Amino acid sequence: MYDGMSGRESMATESRQDDANCMIHDTRLDLSVPYARKEEAKALGARWDGDRRTWYAPPGTDLRHFDHRWLPSGFGIVNEPVPEATLPMPDGEAEKGVSLSELLARVKGVISQGLPDAEWVRAEISELSSKNGNFYLQLTERNERGDPLGRAKGIIWKGRATGIAQKFVEATGEGLKTDIKILCLVRVRFDPLYGLDLTIEDVDPSFTLGDLAAKLARIRLRLVEERLYERNQALSAPVEFVRVAVISPETSAGLGDFRRETDRLQNAGLCGFHFFGATFQGLDAPSSIRTAVNEALAVHRHRPFDALVIIRGGGSVTDLAWLNDLELARLLCQAPIPLFTGIGHERDNTILDEIAHRRFDTPSKVALHIAQTIRDNAVAAITALERIKAQVGRILGREQTALATQNERLRAGISSILDQAECDRERFLAVIRTATHYRLREERTAIEAQAERLKTGVRLVVQRAEDEHENFTAAIRTAARYQIRESSRALDSGYARLIGTADQTLCEARLATKQSIEAIAHRTELRLGDERAAIEKAADAIALQAEARIEAAGRDLDRHKGQMVREAGRWVTTASAALGDARNSIETGSASICKDAHARTETFARLVVGLGPQATLRRGFSIVRDYDDKPITCREAAVRTPTFVVQFHDGDVPVTNRQFMEGDDR
């Protein structure tokens, strides 16, 4: 019996020894060890190959305790129970085909042998989640139409996830996210229970950046080919801002910075801003921005805008990549409004920045440019008004001087005309006097000649009468007297007519001279009055226009000043009211808090008093103390104390520990 048992034990020992020899491999054996079990594999003797980035069992390693899933296909643990599926069937009962586990084991072996090394793979992240520090990805490849060509699960274990994410953040400004293309180093892993997945060991951020840059270059080239790239830049720059369209995310921090500057302009009535909300991130970002642009252009057709502003806060390179859209860029290039952009920071660049009429680093700088332009125009208007006032003053002074000079010239001309008329009158009177004198002298000469002829005739008649008969003496005397009388009468009548004619001619000359002088003076006064009226009218018109412009500018300045004063007053009133409300609220809250704290303090005090020793004793409990007056709180301490005192609410009772006296320390 002993020999039989000994023989069986010897056979079992030899069998175990053979099994052990079978599980010791004399060459290197690559293993598929999950990251979570690397410490277990290391303890069993496995080693890490940094060059091939895989675990392996060195020659001579005992493989009995290794998980059979770590081993390549074809290696098994001999001590494992043989699955029922692999047990030989009785003759005639062999099943057709192979089991699923066998097939999957073959697939695993083919994958392990066909793809032993890690491969760099280009793919797009369609899904991303994390759990316990591990990253779980859904990798997808799409064609140009967006149709999926392939999908696979990917995983980045916790040990690599932090380093890969940090490297990606340093390069792109943000960690891994969905809808971006990556170049990743993967190792294909197949598990019969969990299927095929890709273990990501590294990610090259430069590929993602290069893909984004290539997309931007393609859009730029297409716009250049269509001659749209510089169209918006060729528009005339706005010289004044009265109405501005703004497209921005509704919750963007950059919008808050922009509105801190522009709200003051809008409240002062200097410029109106119309905001159109849009999504700037995600697959819907380009279509959302195009919708906002079309809405702004529709409003522009009815009431034009001076500029179209697109702003958003800073972001990562992948966040801003959603703005690199061909259709959006083409729409903005063809817009009839100058485009201003304030996207991200100085280092950020999108196709919208390149095609814009003017690019700014941040939304705040766009607002500052608009405010500065309005301020510059206001200063220029005030300067122009001052120049107009000075010019009007100079014109009025010059016109007044010219008017005074013209008046002097007119006075001198009138005086000269009057002097000339007076000289002409004197000359005319002198001519009249000379003509009258000559006429009178000629008449006198004629009369004297006639008198001489009469005298001669008389003398002849007298001579003949003396020669005739005395009968004719009386007749001759009578005829002589009659002739003399008629001659005197004719002489007097001719002299009177001559004097009357001379006086009438002199009066007519004086009247004509006076009428000429009066006509000249009247025409001069009329001409002077017309010129004076025209000059005064022009001066009044210039003065009225200047006064109207000065008064309008003064009213505008007073209105702006009043608005600023009222606005400042409202701000001060609002701030004071808010400060007063805050102070009242703080006082009320402080009083309430103090009251609550006092009530809680009293409650806690009553509670502490209610939980004191005396109250505990009155509720029917007792306190056990040793003779040093220290409380005994457990049985073990009581057993080790020979004597102690039990305190009740109405007195103390000394107690002797009999177990201690008997030596029983139970």
XYZ file of C-alpha atoms in Angstrom:
666
model
C 0.000 0.000 0.000
C 2.715 2.417 0.903
C 4.602 1.521 -2.229
C 1.484 2.090 -4.342
C 0.847 5.481 -2.844
C 4.457 6.365 -3.177
C 4.406 5.408 -6.845
C 1.331 7.486 -7.567
C 2.821 10.473 -5.769
C 6.025 10.013 -7.750
C 4.060 9.945 -10.989
C 2.145 13.096 -10.007
C 5.383 14.774 -9.093
C 6.904 13.879 -12.421
C 3.761 15.087 -14.218
C 3.905 18.437 -12.422
C 7.586 18.691 -13.222
C 6.834 18.041 -16.906
C 4.112 20.703 -16.809
C 6.518 23.183 -15.245
C 9.127 22.398 -17.877
C 6.519 22.984 -20.579
C 5.661 26.489 -19.201
C 9.275 27.662 -19.176
C 10.060 29.099 -22.611
C 13.628 29.280 -23.854
C 13.083 32.373 -26.095
C 11.633 35.842 -25.672
C 7.831 35.916 -25.769
C 5.850 39.154 -26.427
C 2.854 39.684 -24.162
C -0.367 41.716 -24.391
C -0.564 43.135 -20.863
C -3.266 45.770 -20.101
C -1.962 48.943 -18.526
C -4.036 48.390 -15.411
C -2.242 45.057 -14.735
C 1.312 46.125 -15.495
C 2.422 45.820 -11.838
C 1.095 42.264 -11.670
C 2.966 41.343 -14.853
C 6.134 42.978 -13.575
C 5.914 40.950 -10.343
C 5.625 37.728 -12.377
C 8.859 38.552 -14.252
C 7.572 40.400 -17.340
C 9.670 43.305 -18.679
C 8.850 46.462 -20.711
C 10.499 46.996 -24.126
C 10.664 50.784 -24.591
C 11.789 50.588 -28.217
C 8.991 48.263 -29.341
C 6.661 49.642 -26.643
C 5.411 46.253 -25.511
C 5.688 43.863 -22.570
C 7.591 40.595 -22.993
C 8.658 37.500 -21.012
C 12.452 37.029 -20.999
C 13.849 33.540 -21.807
C 13.481 31.141 -18.867
C 10.437 32.935 -17.366
C 7.857 30.662 -15.724
C 4.584 31.307 -17.584
C 2.305 29.182 -15.400
C 0.957 32.123 -13.396
C 0.541 34.475 -16.395
C -2.995 35.268 -17.548
C -3.618 33.177 -20.649
C -5.006 36.306 -22.371
C -1.551 37.911 -22.182
C 0.034 35.068 -24.171
C 0.119 34.854 -27.979
C -2.263 32.563 -29.759
C -1.160 28.870 -29.493
C 0.150 29.148 -25.933
C -1.988 27.840 -23.134
C -1.772 27.025 -19.434
C -1.543 23.236 -19.062
C -2.833 23.342 -15.496
C -6.078 25.026 -16.672
C -9.067 22.750 -17.019
C -9.748 21.878 -20.622
C -12.978 23.523 -21.818
C -15.742 21.144 -22.655
C -15.736 22.400 -26.198
C -12.206 21.072 -26.675
C -12.724 17.639 -25.108
C -12.621 14.842 -27.660
C -16.026 13.614 -28.570
C -16.869 9.947 -28.901
C -16.606 8.459 -32.327
C -19.459 9.505 -34.568
C -20.421 12.467 -32.368
C -17.874 15.109 -33.564
C -19.494 18.542 -34.019
C -19.246 20.447 -37.278
C -17.104 23.633 -37.408
C -15.133 25.391 -34.657
C -16.229 27.211 -31.546
C -16.510 30.989 -31.419
C -13.721 31.259 -28.876
C -11.410 29.301 -31.177
C -12.258 31.548 -34.113
C -11.726 34.700 -32.084
C -8.475 33.287 -30.744
C -7.303 32.789 -34.314
C -8.343 36.378 -35.152
C -6.387 37.594 -32.164
C -3.361 35.636 -33.256
C -3.578 36.939 -36.828
C -3.837 40.539 -35.586
C -0.992 40.087 -33.087
C 1.290 38.584 -35.710
C 0.183 40.813 -38.610
C 0.294 44.113 -36.677
C 2.908 43.605 -33.971
C 4.054 47.215 -33.969
C 2.241 50.496 -33.390
C 1.113 52.452 -36.480
C 0.503 56.173 -37.102
C -3.145 56.600 -38.119
C -5.067 59.647 -39.415
C -8.626 59.888 -38.115
C -11.314 62.252 -36.857
C -12.583 62.214 -33.282
C -16.371 61.785 -33.493
C -16.961 60.919 -29.818
C -14.899 61.516 -26.684
C -15.448 60.638 -23.036
C -13.345 60.045 -19.947
C -13.622 57.762 -16.951
C -11.208 57.118 -14.110
C -8.556 59.135 -15.936
C -8.847 57.107 -19.160
C -9.965 58.661 -22.465
C -12.411 56.688 -24.633
C -12.665 57.814 -28.271
C -14.672 56.930 -31.371
C -12.369 57.404 -34.364
C -13.935 57.988 -37.795
C -12.744 58.521 -41.349
C -14.984 60.425 -43.792
C -14.832 61.202 -47.495
C -15.220 64.653 -49.013
C -19.016 64.392 -48.855
C -18.870 63.586 -45.150
C -19.864 59.924 -45.525
C -18.121 57.621 -43.003
C -15.558 55.220 -44.467
C -14.515 53.515 -41.228
C -14.970 53.572 -37.451
C -13.014 52.155 -34.542
C -12.920 52.477 -30.769
C -9.834 54.074 -29.285
C -8.553 54.314 -25.736
C -5.844 56.358 -24.063
C -4.899 54.830 -20.751
C -4.555 57.007 -17.685
C -0.763 56.792 -17.652
C -0.499 58.421 -21.097
C -3.673 60.534 -21.118
C -2.297 63.407 -19.038
C 0.889 63.790 -21.084
C -0.895 63.565 -24.434
C -3.569 66.065 -23.387
C -0.956 68.488 -22.039
C 1.094 68.287 -25.248
C -2.017 68.937 -27.329
C -2.985 71.932 -25.160
C 0.482 73.469 -25.461
C 0.364 73.168 -29.260
C -3.270 74.094 -30.042
C -4.448 75.980 -26.963
C -7.043 73.337 -26.036
C -7.206 69.639 -25.247
C -8.599 66.843 -27.364
C -12.170 67.423 -28.514
C -14.676 66.086 -31.010
C -14.822 66.990 -34.719
C -11.064 67.501 -35.148
C -8.588 65.419 -37.125
C -5.600 63.880 -35.339
C -2.562 61.803 -36.185
C -2.173 59.170 -33.474
C 0.189 56.278 -32.811
C -2.038 53.253 -32.170
C -1.540 49.625 -31.348
C -4.270 47.274 -32.551
C -5.695 45.107 -29.792
C -8.289 42.379 -30.143
C -10.021 40.712 -27.226
C -12.456 37.806 -27.738
C -14.808 39.283 -25.155
C -14.489 43.029 -25.866
C -13.702 43.049 -29.582
C -11.285 45.264 -31.525
C -9.992 48.548 -30.215
C -7.011 50.823 -30.760
C -4.695 51.679 -27.891
C -3.447 55.222 -28.522
C 0.116 55.659 -27.349
C 0.862 59.138 -28.744
C -0.727 62.032 -30.689
C 1.057 64.436 -33.061
C -0.556 67.912 -32.602
C 1.328 69.309 -35.602
C -0.871 67.218 -37.912
C -4.023 68.838 -36.531
C -2.506 72.285 -36.955
C -1.341 71.408 -40.447
C -4.791 70.178 -41.431
C -6.360 73.430 -40.236
C -3.686 75.461 -42.053
C -4.217 73.464 -45.250
C -7.957 74.109 -45.108
C -7.305 77.829 -44.626
C -4.900 77.849 -47.596
C -7.471 76.100 -49.829
C -10.131 78.683 -48.956
C -7.687 81.550 -49.539
C -6.670 80.168 -52.949
C -10.292 79.671 -54.000
C -11.187 83.269 -53.079
C -8.172 84.584 -54.982
C -9.171 82.552 -58.055
C -12.719 83.967 -57.852
C -11.280 87.518 -57.417
C -13.109 87.947 -54.140
C -10.197 87.918 -51.704
C -9.590 91.708 -51.672
C -13.063 92.908 -52.682
C -14.159 94.044 -49.223
C -10.810 95.730 -48.633
C -11.382 97.794 -51.810
C -14.511 99.435 -50.309
C -14.208 103.012 -49.078
C -13.373 103.231 -45.392
C -16.183 104.761 -43.297
C -15.430 108.332 -42.205
C -18.237 108.403 -39.654
C -20.104 105.789 -37.627
C -23.850 106.352 -37.191
C -25.227 102.791 -37.582
C -23.146 99.643 -37.020
C -24.197 95.977 -37.350
C -22.537 93.606 -34.846
C -22.454 89.785 -35.121
C -21.288 87.961 -31.996
C -22.045 84.989 -29.733
C -24.758 86.076 -27.313
C -22.807 84.911 -24.236
C -19.305 85.855 -25.375
C -16.998 87.614 -22.915
C -15.699 89.662 -25.849
C -19.232 91.014 -26.403
C -19.255 92.343 -22.841
C -15.951 94.134 -23.408
C -17.294 95.554 -26.690
C -20.546 96.813 -25.153
C -18.797 98.537 -22.254
C -17.455 101.014 -24.830
C -20.342 101.136 -27.303
C -23.230 101.447 -24.808
C -21.946 104.889 -23.811
C -21.971 105.978 -27.468
C -25.475 104.606 -28.002
C -26.868 106.152 -24.809
C -25.425 109.526 -25.865
C -27.162 109.230 -29.254
C -23.869 109.331 -31.152
C -24.041 105.892 -32.800
C -26.595 103.081 -33.027
C -25.470 99.454 -32.676
C -27.655 96.572 -33.906
C -26.660 93.147 -32.565
C -27.233 89.832 -34.361
C -26.559 86.653 -32.369
C -24.884 83.585 -33.865
C -23.089 80.383 -32.888
C -19.313 80.586 -33.374
C -18.327 77.033 -32.422
C -19.377 73.608 -33.641
C -20.649 72.173 -36.905
C -23.525 74.694 -37.033
C -21.244 77.738 -36.604
C -20.763 78.640 -40.325
C -24.476 78.370 -41.189
C -25.459 80.301 -38.050
C -23.075 83.152 -38.884
C -24.264 83.188 -42.517
C -27.846 83.548 -41.303
C -26.862 86.479 -39.086
C -24.968 88.125 -41.972
C -27.980 87.774 -44.284
C -30.230 89.322 -41.632
C -27.844 92.267 -41.284
C -27.670 92.728 -45.072
C -31.490 92.680 -45.301
C -31.682 95.506 -42.746
C -28.847 97.303 -44.587
C -30.883 97.406 -47.819
C -33.641 99.402 -46.099
C -31.454 101.546 -43.872
C -27.713 101.314 -44.571
C -25.075 100.467 -41.978
C -21.676 102.166 -41.914
C -19.829 98.943 -40.989
C -20.340 95.246 -40.263
C -18.475 94.048 -37.149
C -17.803 90.369 -36.309
C -16.382 89.771 -32.817
C -15.804 86.950 -30.340
C -13.523 86.313 -27.400
C -10.215 84.515 -27.639
C -10.113 80.770 -28.075
C -7.977 77.868 -29.098
C -6.870 77.198 -32.651
C -9.467 74.458 -32.992
C -12.237 76.754 -31.683
C -11.434 79.422 -34.260
C -11.155 76.841 -37.058
C -14.969 76.790 -37.359
C -14.771 80.298 -38.861
C -12.677 79.071 -41.805
C -15.630 78.336 -44.075
C -15.638 79.023 -47.832
C -19.317 79.934 -48.167
C -19.142 82.296 -45.198
C -15.979 83.947 -46.531
C -17.496 84.293 -50.016
C -20.645 85.932 -48.566
C -18.611 88.448 -46.550
C -16.332 89.252 -49.510
C -19.400 90.185 -51.578
C -21.001 92.232 -48.789
C -21.394 95.949 -49.683
C -20.425 97.009 -46.161
C -16.847 97.359 -44.848
C -16.121 94.380 -42.569
C -14.313 94.868 -39.231
C -13.194 91.813 -37.246
C -12.157 91.497 -33.621
C -11.664 87.744 -33.201
C -9.463 86.310 -30.490
C -6.047 87.846 -29.975
C -3.119 89.006 -32.085
C -1.769 85.477 -32.562
C -5.131 84.145 -33.781
C -5.845 84.206 -37.515
C -8.888 83.183 -39.556
C -9.963 83.705 -43.156
C -12.405 86.359 -41.892
C -9.456 88.392 -40.578
C -7.694 88.117 -43.933
C -10.638 89.284 -46.089
C -11.845 91.970 -43.660
C -11.609 95.633 -44.577
C -9.777 96.086 -41.284
C -8.703 93.584 -38.659
C -8.395 94.242 -34.918
C -6.854 92.037 -32.252
C -9.758 92.100 -29.795
C -13.408 93.246 -29.646
C -12.397 96.086 -27.314
C -10.066 97.536 -29.963
C -12.905 97.594 -32.516
C -15.068 99.546 -30.064
C -12.172 101.891 -29.260
C -11.605 102.551 -32.995
C -15.288 103.483 -33.487
C -15.288 105.693 -30.385
C -11.992 107.327 -31.399
C -13.324 108.052 -34.903
C -16.448 109.689 -33.454
C -14.332 111.724 -31.021
C -11.959 112.788 -33.805
C -14.893 113.852 -35.974
C -16.390 115.833 -33.076
C -13.060 117.567 -32.450
C -12.751 118.262 -36.182
C -16.302 119.697 -36.220
C -15.548 121.951 -33.261
C -12.292 123.040 -34.905
C -14.144 123.697 -38.178
C -16.768 125.698 -36.284
C -14.059 127.790 -34.701
C -12.490 128.295 -38.126
C -15.900 129.285 -39.533
C -16.376 131.786 -36.735
C -12.928 133.235 -37.360
C -13.496 133.287 -41.135
C -16.893 134.961 -40.713
C -15.317 137.514 -38.407
C -12.613 138.210 -40.961
C -15.199 138.433 -43.773
C -17.394 140.803 -41.747
C -14.389 142.940 -40.882
C -13.239 142.970 -44.467
C -16.742 143.785 -45.728
C -17.179 146.519 -43.139
C -13.845 147.988 -44.147
C -14.797 147.745 -47.824
C -18.193 149.312 -47.062
C -16.582 152.193 -45.202
C -14.117 152.644 -48.044
C -16.956 152.536 -50.577
C -18.887 155.110 -48.544
C -15.879 157.358 -48.500
C -15.415 156.890 -52.209
C -19.100 157.616 -52.836
C -18.973 160.728 -50.667
C -15.837 161.861 -52.500
C -17.469 161.088 -55.859
C -20.668 162.910 -54.957
C -18.672 165.869 -53.679
C -16.621 165.846 -56.858
C -19.786 165.608 -58.972
C -21.388 168.476 -57.046
C -18.240 170.562 -57.377
C -18.107 169.785 -61.074
C -21.789 170.695 -61.435
C -21.208 173.947 -59.572
C -18.287 174.718 -61.857
C -20.409 173.864 -64.879
C -23.172 176.129 -63.555
C -20.753 178.984 -63.036
C -19.345 178.476 -66.512
C -22.861 178.303 -67.975
C -23.884 181.473 -66.144
C -20.735 183.146 -67.330
C -21.507 182.096 -70.895
C -25.079 183.358 -70.501
C -23.832 186.666 -69.093
C -21.355 187.015 -71.917
C -23.966 186.151 -74.545
C -26.466 188.590 -72.990
C -23.837 191.320 -72.832
C -22.959 190.786 -76.493
C -26.656 190.733 -77.438
C -27.365 193.934 -75.529
C -24.347 195.573 -77.063
C -25.418 194.538 -80.543
C -28.990 195.804 -79.917
C -27.624 199.040 -78.516
C -25.371 199.417 -81.542
C -28.311 198.764 -83.833
C -30.493 201.266 -81.956
C -27.710 203.842 -81.981
C -27.240 203.217 -85.683
C -30.967 203.658 -86.272
C -30.949 206.782 -84.131
C -28.099 208.057 -86.158
C -30.010 207.276 -89.290
C -33.058 208.972 -87.862
C -31.025 211.980 -86.900
C -29.508 212.060 -90.318
C -32.972 211.824 -91.860
C -34.256 214.475 -89.566
C -31.409 216.672 -90.399
C -32.057 216.072 -94.064
C -35.736 216.752 -93.630
C -34.987 219.870 -91.628
C -32.541 220.953 -94.251
C -35.129 220.435 -96.944
C -37.780 222.037 -94.828
C -35.642 225.044 -94.328
C -35.292 225.150 -98.038
C -39.074 224.838 -98.592
C -41.752 227.051 -97.745
C -42.583 228.029 -94.315
C -45.986 226.362 -94.971
C -44.439 223.150 -94.689
C -42.622 224.065 -91.445
C -45.530 223.147 -89.202
C -46.135 219.928 -91.091
C -42.519 219.066 -90.931
C -42.401 219.797 -87.225
C -45.512 217.741 -86.696
C -44.114 214.866 -88.741
C -40.792 215.172 -86.968
C -42.432 215.046 -83.617
C -44.491 212.118 -84.668
C -41.448 210.330 -86.084
C -39.432 210.966 -82.961
C -42.254 209.747 -80.786
C -42.639 206.561 -82.838
C -38.893 205.982 -82.812
C -38.760 206.368 -79.031
C -41.667 204.038 -78.708
C -40.018 201.452 -80.910
C -36.726 201.872 -79.066
C -38.410 201.374 -75.682
C -40.362 198.378 -76.914
C -37.221 196.747 -78.410
C -35.198 197.336 -75.248
C -37.977 195.858 -73.083
C -38.202 192.791 -75.316
C -34.427 192.395 -75.142
C -34.412 192.624 -71.334
C -37.346 190.151 -71.073
C -35.670 187.717 -73.423
C -32.410 187.887 -71.456
C -34.182 187.387 -68.115
C -36.201 184.451 -69.475
C -33.076 182.843 -70.908
C -31.232 183.290 -67.582
C -34.137 181.758 -65.623
C -34.362 178.817 -67.981
C -30.613 178.272 -67.675
C -30.801 178.401 -63.881
C -33.794 176.012 -63.871
C -32.034 173.546 -66.251
C -28.847 173.704 -64.171
C -30.796 173.048 -60.954
C -32.727 170.176 -62.552
C -29.480 168.646 -63.875
C -27.853 168.924 -60.463
C -30.911 167.436 -58.744
C -31.117 164.596 -61.326
C -27.401 163.831 -60.905
C -27.719 163.898 -57.114
C -30.868 161.746 -57.226
C -29.275 159.164 -59.499
C -26.167 159.158 -57.313
C -28.227 158.699 -54.168
C -30.242 155.906 -55.812
C -27.095 154.134 -56.944
C -25.462 154.625 -53.549
C -28.612 153.387 -51.842
C -28.793 150.307 -54.076
C -25.137 149.470 -53.481
C -25.490 150.142 -49.777
C -28.638 147.968 -49.627
C -26.923 145.173 -51.563
C -23.873 145.327 -49.301
C -26.012 145.466 -46.168
C -28.152 142.587 -47.480
C -25.068 140.453 -48.202
C -23.564 141.325 -44.836
C -26.859 140.556 -43.075
C -27.153 137.223 -44.926
C -23.585 136.263 -44.024
C -24.117 137.373 -40.440
C -27.439 135.493 -40.194
C -25.896 132.328 -41.642
C -22.926 132.565 -39.317
C -25.180 133.300 -36.325
C -27.488 130.394 -37.289
C -24.539 127.995 -37.580
C -23.013 129.288 -34.361
C -26.356 129.033 -32.563
C -26.943 125.503 -33.969
C -23.468 124.423 -32.913
C -23.999 126.044 -29.517
C -27.360 124.280 -29.131
C -25.757 120.953 -30.092
C -22.951 121.523 -27.617
C -25.442 122.562 -24.914
C -27.620 119.540 -25.706
C -24.645 117.142 -25.521
C -23.475 118.860 -22.363
C -26.954 118.588 -20.867
C -27.201 114.943 -21.840
C -23.815 114.228 -20.299
C -24.771 116.119 -17.127
C -28.129 114.314 -16.912
C -26.486 110.971 -17.601
C -23.824 111.626 -14.966
C -26.577 112.691 -12.567
C -28.530 109.522 -13.249
C -25.380 107.442 -12.734
C -24.641 109.199 -9.470
C -28.279 108.877 -8.341
C -28.377 105.204 -9.294
C -25.031 104.526 -7.588
C -26.163 106.414 -4.472
C -29.470 104.525 -4.392
C -27.680 101.224 -4.921
C -25.171 102.129 -2.185
C -27.992 103.076 0.162
C -29.895 99.869 -0.608
C -26.725 97.848 -0.109
C -26.020 99.625 3.212
C -29.619 99.059 4.377
C -29.460 95.463 3.241
C -26.146 94.965 5.056
C -27.516 96.594 8.207
C -30.712 94.535 8.043
C -28.765 91.360 7.267
C -26.241 92.070 10.026
C -28.999 92.628 12.551
C -30.765 89.466 11.433
C -27.500 87.469 11.539
C -26.672 88.810 15.019
C -30.183 87.999 16.196
C -29.993 84.472 14.751
C -26.507 83.983 16.244
C -27.770 85.151 19.643
C -30.741 82.776 19.428
C -28.484 79.881 18.401
C -26.063 80.727 21.220
C -28.874 80.643 23.759
C -30.175 77.383 22.271
C -26.710 75.806 22.397
C -26.223 77.098 25.943
C -29.518 75.530 27.030
C -28.549 72.358 25.198
C -25.130 72.256 26.894
C -26.705 72.913 30.248
C -29.288 70.209 29.538
C -26.529 67.736 28.674
C -24.478 68.439 31.850
C -23.754 65.795 34.529
C -26.548 66.870 36.897
C -29.148 66.793 34.180
C -27.923 63.362 33.091
C -28.166 62.078 36.684
C -31.683 63.454 37.042
C -32.768 61.528 33.953
C -31.942 58.231 35.759
C -28.325 57.687 34.780
C -25.343 57.253 37.082
C -21.661 58.138 36.876
C -18.889 55.783 37.943
C -15.688 57.391 39.259
C -12.543 56.029 40.890
C -11.194 57.461 44.127
C -9.115 59.960 42.144
C -12.458 61.365 40.877
C -11.741 60.217 37.313
C -14.713 58.771 35.377
C -14.704 55.061 34.504
C -16.183 54.665 31.034
C -15.711 50.966 30.185
C -15.870 47.520 31.753
C -12.164 46.867 31.288
C -11.278 49.933 33.353
C -13.835 48.981 35.979
C -12.426 45.424 36.284
C -8.912 46.784 36.856
C -10.139 49.188 39.605
C -10.437 47.646 43.119
C -12.876 50.201 44.512
C -14.893 52.986 42.876
C -17.848 55.255 43.622
C -21.201 55.229 41.822
C -22.754 58.701 41.768
C -26.550 59.115 41.627
C -28.551 62.343 41.541
C -29.253 62.080 45.282
C -25.842 60.801 46.525
C -22.791 58.515 46.104
C -22.444 54.753 46.774
C -18.930 53.209 47.311
C -18.451 49.858 45.557
C -15.822 47.120 46.076
C -14.782 45.093 43.013
C -14.934 41.446 44.085
C -13.564 40.188 40.788
C -10.476 42.293 41.307
C -10.092 40.911 44.840
C -10.416 37.309 43.506
C -7.903 37.887 40.718
C -10.411 37.362 37.899
C -9.747 39.961 35.253
C -12.529 38.990 33.000
